[in-house]
PDB file of C-alpha atoms in Angstrom:
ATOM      1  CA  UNK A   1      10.969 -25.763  25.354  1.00  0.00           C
ATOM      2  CA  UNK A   2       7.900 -23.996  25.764  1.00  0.00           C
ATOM      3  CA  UNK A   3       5.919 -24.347  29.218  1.00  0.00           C
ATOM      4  CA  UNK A   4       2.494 -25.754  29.534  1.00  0.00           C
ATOM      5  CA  UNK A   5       0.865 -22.245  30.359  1.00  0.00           C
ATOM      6  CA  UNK A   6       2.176 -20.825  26.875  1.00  0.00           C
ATOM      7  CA  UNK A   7       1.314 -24.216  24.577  1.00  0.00           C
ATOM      8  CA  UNK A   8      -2.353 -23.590  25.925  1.00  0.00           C
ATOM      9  CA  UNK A   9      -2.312 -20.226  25.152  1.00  0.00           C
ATOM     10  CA  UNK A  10      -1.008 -20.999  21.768  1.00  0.00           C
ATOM     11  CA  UNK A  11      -3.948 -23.478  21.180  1.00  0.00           C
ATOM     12  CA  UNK A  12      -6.773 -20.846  22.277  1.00  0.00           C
ATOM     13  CA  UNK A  13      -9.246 -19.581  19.913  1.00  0.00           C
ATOM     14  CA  UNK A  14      -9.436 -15.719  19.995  1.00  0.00           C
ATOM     15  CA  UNK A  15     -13.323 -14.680  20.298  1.00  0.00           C
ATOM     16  CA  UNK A  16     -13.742 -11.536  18.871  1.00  0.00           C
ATOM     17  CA  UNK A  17     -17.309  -9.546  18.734  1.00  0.00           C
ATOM     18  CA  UNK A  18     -16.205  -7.335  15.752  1.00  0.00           C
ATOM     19  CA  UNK A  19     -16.869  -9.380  12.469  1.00  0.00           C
ATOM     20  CA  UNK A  20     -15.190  -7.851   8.909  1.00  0.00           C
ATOM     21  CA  UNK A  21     -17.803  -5.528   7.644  1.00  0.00           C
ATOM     22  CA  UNK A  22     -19.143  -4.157  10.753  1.00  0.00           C
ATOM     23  CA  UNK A  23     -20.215  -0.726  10.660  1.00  0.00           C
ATOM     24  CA  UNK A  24     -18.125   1.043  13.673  1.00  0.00           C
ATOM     25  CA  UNK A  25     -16.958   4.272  15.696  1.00  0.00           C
ATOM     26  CA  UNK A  26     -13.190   5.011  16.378  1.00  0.00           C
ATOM     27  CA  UNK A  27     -13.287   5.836  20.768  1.00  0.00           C
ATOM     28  CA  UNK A  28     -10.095   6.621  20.837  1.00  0.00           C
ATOM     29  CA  UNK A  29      -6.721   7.923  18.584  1.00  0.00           C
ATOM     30  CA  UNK A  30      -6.375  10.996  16.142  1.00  0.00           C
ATOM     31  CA  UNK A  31      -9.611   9.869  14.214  1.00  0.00           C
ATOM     32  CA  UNK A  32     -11.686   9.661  17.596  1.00  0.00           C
ATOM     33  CA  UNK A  33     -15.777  10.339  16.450  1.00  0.00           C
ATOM     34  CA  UNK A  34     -15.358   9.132  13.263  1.00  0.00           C
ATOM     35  CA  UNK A  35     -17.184   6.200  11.703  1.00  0.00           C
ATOM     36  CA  UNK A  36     -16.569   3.436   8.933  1.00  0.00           C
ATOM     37  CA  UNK A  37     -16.655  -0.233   8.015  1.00  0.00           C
ATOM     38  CA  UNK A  38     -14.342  -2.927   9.128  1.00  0.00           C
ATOM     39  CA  UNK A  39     -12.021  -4.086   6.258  1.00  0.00           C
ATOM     40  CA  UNK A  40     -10.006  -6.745   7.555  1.00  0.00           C
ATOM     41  CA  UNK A  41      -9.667  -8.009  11.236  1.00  0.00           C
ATOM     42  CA  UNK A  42      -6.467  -9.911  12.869  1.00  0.00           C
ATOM     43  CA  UNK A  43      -8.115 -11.700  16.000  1.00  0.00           C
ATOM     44  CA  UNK A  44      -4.386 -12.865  17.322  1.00  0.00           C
ATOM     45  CA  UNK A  45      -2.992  -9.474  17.161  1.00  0.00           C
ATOM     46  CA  UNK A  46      -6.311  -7.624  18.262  1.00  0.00           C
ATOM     47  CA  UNK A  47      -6.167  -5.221  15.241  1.00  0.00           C
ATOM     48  CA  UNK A  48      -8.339  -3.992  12.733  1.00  0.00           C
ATOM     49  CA  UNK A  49      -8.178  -1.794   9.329  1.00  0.00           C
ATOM     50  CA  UNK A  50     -11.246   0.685   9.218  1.00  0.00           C
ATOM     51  CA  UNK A  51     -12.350   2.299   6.055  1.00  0.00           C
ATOM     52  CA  UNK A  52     -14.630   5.092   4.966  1.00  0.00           C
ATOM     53  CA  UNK A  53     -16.669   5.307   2.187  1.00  0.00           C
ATOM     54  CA  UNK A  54     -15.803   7.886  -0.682  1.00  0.00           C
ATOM     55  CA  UNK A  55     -18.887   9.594  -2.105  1.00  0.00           C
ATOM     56  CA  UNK A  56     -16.137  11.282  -4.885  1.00  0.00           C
ATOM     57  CA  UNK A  57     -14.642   7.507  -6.065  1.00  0.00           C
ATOM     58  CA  UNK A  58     -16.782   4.327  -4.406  1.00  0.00           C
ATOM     59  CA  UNK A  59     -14.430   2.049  -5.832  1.00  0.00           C
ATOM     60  CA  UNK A  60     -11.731   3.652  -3.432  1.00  0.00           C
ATOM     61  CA  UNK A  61     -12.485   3.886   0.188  1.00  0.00           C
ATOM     62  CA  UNK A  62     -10.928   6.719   2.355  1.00  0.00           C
ATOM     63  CA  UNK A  63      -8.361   5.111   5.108  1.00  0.00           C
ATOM     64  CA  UNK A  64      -9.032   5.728   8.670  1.00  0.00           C
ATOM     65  CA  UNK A  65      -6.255   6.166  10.962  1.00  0.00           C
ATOM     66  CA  UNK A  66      -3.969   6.561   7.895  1.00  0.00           C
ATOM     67  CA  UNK A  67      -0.510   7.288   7.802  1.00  0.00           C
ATOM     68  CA  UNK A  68       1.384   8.853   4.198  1.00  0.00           C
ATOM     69  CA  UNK A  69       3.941   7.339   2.569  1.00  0.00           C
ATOM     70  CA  UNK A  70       5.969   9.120   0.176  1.00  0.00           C
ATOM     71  CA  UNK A  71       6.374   7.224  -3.232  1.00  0.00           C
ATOM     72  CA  UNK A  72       9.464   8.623  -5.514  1.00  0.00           C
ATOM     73  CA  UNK A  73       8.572   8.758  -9.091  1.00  0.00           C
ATOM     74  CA  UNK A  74      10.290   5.431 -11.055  1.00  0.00           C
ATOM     75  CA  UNK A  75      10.269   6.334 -14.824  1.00  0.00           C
ATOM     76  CA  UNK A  76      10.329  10.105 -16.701  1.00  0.00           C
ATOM     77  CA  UNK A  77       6.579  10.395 -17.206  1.00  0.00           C
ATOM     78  CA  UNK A  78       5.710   9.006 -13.775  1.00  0.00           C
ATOM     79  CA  UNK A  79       5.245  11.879 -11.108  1.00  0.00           C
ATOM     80  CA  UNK A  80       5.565  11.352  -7.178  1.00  0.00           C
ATOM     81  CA  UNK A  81       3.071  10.732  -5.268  1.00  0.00           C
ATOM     82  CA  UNK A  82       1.527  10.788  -0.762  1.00  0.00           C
ATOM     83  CA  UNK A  83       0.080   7.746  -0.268  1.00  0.00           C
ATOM     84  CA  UNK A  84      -2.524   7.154   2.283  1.00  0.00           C
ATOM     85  CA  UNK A  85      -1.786   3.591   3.995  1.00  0.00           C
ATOM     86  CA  UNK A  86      -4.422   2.165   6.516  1.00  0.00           C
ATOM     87  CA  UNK A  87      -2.771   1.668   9.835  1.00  0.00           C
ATOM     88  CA  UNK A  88      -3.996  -0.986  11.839  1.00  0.00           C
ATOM     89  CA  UNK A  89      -6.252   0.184  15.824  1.00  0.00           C
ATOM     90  CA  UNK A  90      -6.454  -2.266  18.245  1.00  0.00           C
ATOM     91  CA  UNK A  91      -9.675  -3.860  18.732  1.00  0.00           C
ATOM     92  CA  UNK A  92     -10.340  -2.302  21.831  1.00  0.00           C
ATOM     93  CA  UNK A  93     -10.640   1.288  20.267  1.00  0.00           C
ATOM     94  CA  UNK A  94     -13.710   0.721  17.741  1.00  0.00           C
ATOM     95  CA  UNK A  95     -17.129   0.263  19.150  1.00  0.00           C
ATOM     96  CA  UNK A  96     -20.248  -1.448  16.903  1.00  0.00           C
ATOM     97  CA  UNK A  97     -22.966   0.900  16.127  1.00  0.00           C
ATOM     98  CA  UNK A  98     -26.563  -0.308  16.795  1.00  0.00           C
ATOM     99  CA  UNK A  99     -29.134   0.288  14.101  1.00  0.00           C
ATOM    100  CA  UNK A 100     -29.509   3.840  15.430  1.00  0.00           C
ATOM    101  CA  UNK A 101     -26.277   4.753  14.367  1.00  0.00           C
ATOM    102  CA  UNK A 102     -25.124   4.904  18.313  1.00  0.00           C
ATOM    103  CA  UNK A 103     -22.023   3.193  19.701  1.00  0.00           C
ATOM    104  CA  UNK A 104     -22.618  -0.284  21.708  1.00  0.00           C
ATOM    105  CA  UNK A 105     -20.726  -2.868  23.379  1.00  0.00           C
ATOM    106  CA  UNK A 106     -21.494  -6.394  21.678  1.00  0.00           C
ATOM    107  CA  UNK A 107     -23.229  -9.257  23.975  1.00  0.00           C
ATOM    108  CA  UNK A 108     -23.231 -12.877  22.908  1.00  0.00           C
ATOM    109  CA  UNK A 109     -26.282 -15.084  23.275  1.00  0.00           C
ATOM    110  CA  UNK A 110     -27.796 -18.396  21.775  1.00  0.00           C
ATOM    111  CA  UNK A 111     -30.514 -18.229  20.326  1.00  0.00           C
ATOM    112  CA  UNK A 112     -31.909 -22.089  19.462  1.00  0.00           C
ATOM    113  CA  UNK A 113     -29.044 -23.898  18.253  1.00  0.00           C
ATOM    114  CA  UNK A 114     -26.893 -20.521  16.758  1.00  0.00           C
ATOM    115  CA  UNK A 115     -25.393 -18.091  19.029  1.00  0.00           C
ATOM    116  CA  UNK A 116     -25.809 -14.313  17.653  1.00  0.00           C
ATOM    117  CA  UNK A 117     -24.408 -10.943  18.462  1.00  0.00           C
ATOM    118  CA  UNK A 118     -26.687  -8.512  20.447  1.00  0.00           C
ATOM    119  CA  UNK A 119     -26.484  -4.584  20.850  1.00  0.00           C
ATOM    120  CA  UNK A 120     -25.995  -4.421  24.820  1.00  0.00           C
ATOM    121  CA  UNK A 121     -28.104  -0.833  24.954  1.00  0.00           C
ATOM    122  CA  UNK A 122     -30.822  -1.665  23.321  1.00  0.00           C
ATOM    123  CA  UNK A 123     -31.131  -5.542  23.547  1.00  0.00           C
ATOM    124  CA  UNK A 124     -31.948  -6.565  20.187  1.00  0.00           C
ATOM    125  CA  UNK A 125     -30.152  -8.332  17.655  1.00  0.00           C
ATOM    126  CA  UNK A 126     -27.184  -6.937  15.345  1.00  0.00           C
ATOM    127  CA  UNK A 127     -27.293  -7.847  11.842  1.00  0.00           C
ATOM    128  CA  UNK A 128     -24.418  -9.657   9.877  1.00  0.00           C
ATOM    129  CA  UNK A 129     -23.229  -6.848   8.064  1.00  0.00           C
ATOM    130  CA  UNK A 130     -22.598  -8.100   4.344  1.00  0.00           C
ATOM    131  CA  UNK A 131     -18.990  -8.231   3.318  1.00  0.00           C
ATOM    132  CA  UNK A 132     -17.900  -5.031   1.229  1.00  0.00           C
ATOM    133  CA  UNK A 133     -14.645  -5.995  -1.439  1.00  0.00           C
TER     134      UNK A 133
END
């Protein structure tokens, strides 16, 4: 049976200051420096996909933090193939970027009856980035 302390924890909500679509900067990992967009975000597990944009084929974004996967061709005319799989980061290696295109930790604040999302180094607020398919 599980104890009070771990029911409670169970029935927390996760707040999370990244939102899916966020424009961020990897801090830390093999792809430290680099900067994307948040594809999908796992508040319970504290993990997020990050892609890049590809100026060669929009319609298929560049993986961040990727590893290969080695497909074996199925049929005679198929050929093999390195796949690049996104790997989830934890949370706590992306950072927002501000509307200067500089790395920022994310404040909380309400603002009449709506809380939004402020860059902490300069103060002002960040917008809701729209949601890229």
């Amino acid at each position: 049976m599980p104890t009070k302390a771990e029911i409670k924890k169970l029935a927390q909500h996760v707040k999370v200051k990244i939102r899916k679509g966020d424009q961020v900067m990897i801090i830390a990992g093999k792809d430290k420096g680099q900067t994307g967009y948040v594809a999908a975000i796992s508040p319970k597990e504290g993990k997020v996909i990050v892609l890049k944009e590809n100026s060669e084929n929009p319609d298929q974004p560049i993986p961040l933090n990727a590893a290969i996967k080695h497909r074996k061709r199925r049929t005679e005319g198929e050929r093999s193939a390195r796949i690049q799989i996104p790997v989830p980061l934890d949370i706590s290696n992306v950072m927002v970027l501000d509307d200067k295109g500089k790395p920022t930790r994310v404040g909380r604040r309400k603002e009449g009856d709506t809380i939004v999302r402020y860059a902490k180094s300069t103060g002002k607020n960040l917008k809701d980035a729209p949601y890229k398919e």
